C-alpha positions as semicolon CSV with decimal commas, in nm:
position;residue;x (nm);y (nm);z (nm)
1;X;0,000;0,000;0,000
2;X;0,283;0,243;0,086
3;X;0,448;0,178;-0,268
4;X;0,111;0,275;-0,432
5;X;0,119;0,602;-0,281
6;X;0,484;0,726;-0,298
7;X;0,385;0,608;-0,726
8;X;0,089;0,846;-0,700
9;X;0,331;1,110;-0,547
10;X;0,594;1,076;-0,778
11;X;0,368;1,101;-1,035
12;X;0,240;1,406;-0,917
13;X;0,544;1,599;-0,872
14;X;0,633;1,512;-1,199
15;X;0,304;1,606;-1,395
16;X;0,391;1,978;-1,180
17;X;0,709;1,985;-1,310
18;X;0,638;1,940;-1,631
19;X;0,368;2,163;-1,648
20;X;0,591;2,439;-1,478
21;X;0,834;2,375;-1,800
22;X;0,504;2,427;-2,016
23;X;0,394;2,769;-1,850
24;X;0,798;2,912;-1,905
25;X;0,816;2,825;-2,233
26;X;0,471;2,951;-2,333
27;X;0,581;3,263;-2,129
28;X;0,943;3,341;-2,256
29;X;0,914;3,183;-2,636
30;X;0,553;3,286;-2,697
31;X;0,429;3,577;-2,471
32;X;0,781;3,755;-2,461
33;X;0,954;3,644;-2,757
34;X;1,228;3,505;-2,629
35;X;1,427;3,239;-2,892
36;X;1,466;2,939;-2,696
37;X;1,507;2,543;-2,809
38;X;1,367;2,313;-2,520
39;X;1,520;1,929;-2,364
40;X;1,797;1,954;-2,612
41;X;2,134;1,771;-2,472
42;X;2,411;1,985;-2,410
43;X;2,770;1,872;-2,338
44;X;2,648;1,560;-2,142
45;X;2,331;1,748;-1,979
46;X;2,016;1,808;-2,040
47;X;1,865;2,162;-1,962
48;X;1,494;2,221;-1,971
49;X;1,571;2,549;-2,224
50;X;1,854;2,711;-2,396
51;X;1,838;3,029;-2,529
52;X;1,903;3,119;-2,797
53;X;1,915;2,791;-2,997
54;X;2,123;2,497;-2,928
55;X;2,279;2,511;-3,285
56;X;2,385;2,887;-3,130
57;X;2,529;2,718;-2,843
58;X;2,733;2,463;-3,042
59;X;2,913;2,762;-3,230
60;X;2,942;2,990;-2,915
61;X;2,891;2,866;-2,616
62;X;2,954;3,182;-2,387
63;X;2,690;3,416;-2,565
64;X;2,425;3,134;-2,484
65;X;2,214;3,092;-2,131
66;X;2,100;2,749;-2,017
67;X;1,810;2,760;-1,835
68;X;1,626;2,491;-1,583
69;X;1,287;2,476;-1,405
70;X;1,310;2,373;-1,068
71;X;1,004;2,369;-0,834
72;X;1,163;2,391;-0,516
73;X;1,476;2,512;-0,324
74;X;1,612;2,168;-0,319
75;X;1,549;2,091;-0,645
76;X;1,788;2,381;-0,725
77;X;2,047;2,303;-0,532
78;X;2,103;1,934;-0,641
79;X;2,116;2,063;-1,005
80;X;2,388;2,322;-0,892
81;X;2,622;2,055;-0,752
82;X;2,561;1,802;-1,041
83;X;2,634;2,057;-1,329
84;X;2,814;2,303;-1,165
85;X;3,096;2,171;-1,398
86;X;2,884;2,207;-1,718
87;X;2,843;2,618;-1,744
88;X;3,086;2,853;-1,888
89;X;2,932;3,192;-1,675
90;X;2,769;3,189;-1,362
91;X;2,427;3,469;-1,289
């Protein structure tokens, strides 16, 4: 019985997640304007957007911004210790 419900909770949090991801990318690309390519690998990761294009990011990597969605604090800060090693600029 306790499996079922940590599976319905899991579930949960990610159906949020994803539809955080949804509302950014509706906001930045579509409301804003912002160029953006979503879930594209880059250099071993995989960041929920990168602006401006990954094919922009291949040529120059420092102009670029990679961008993740992260519903809570901790969320955040286990994605800063895994990748830390992945970005080129820190904001």
């Amino acid at each position: 019985m306790e499996g079922f419900f940590l599976s319905v909770s899991q579930s949960r949090r990610s159906r949020a997640g994803k539809a955080f991801e949804i509302i950014l990318e509706e906001l930045l690309g579509r409301h804003l304007g912002f160029p953006l390519d979503g879930q594209v690998k880059v250099d071993g990761a995989k960041p929920d957007f990168v602006m401006p294009s990954s094919e922009y990011f291949d040529q120059n990597p420092i102009d670029c911004m990679l961008l993740t969605a992260k519903k809570t604090l901790r969320e955040c800060w286990r994605q800063v210790v895994t990748e830390a090693n992945v970005t080129y600029s820190y904001f």
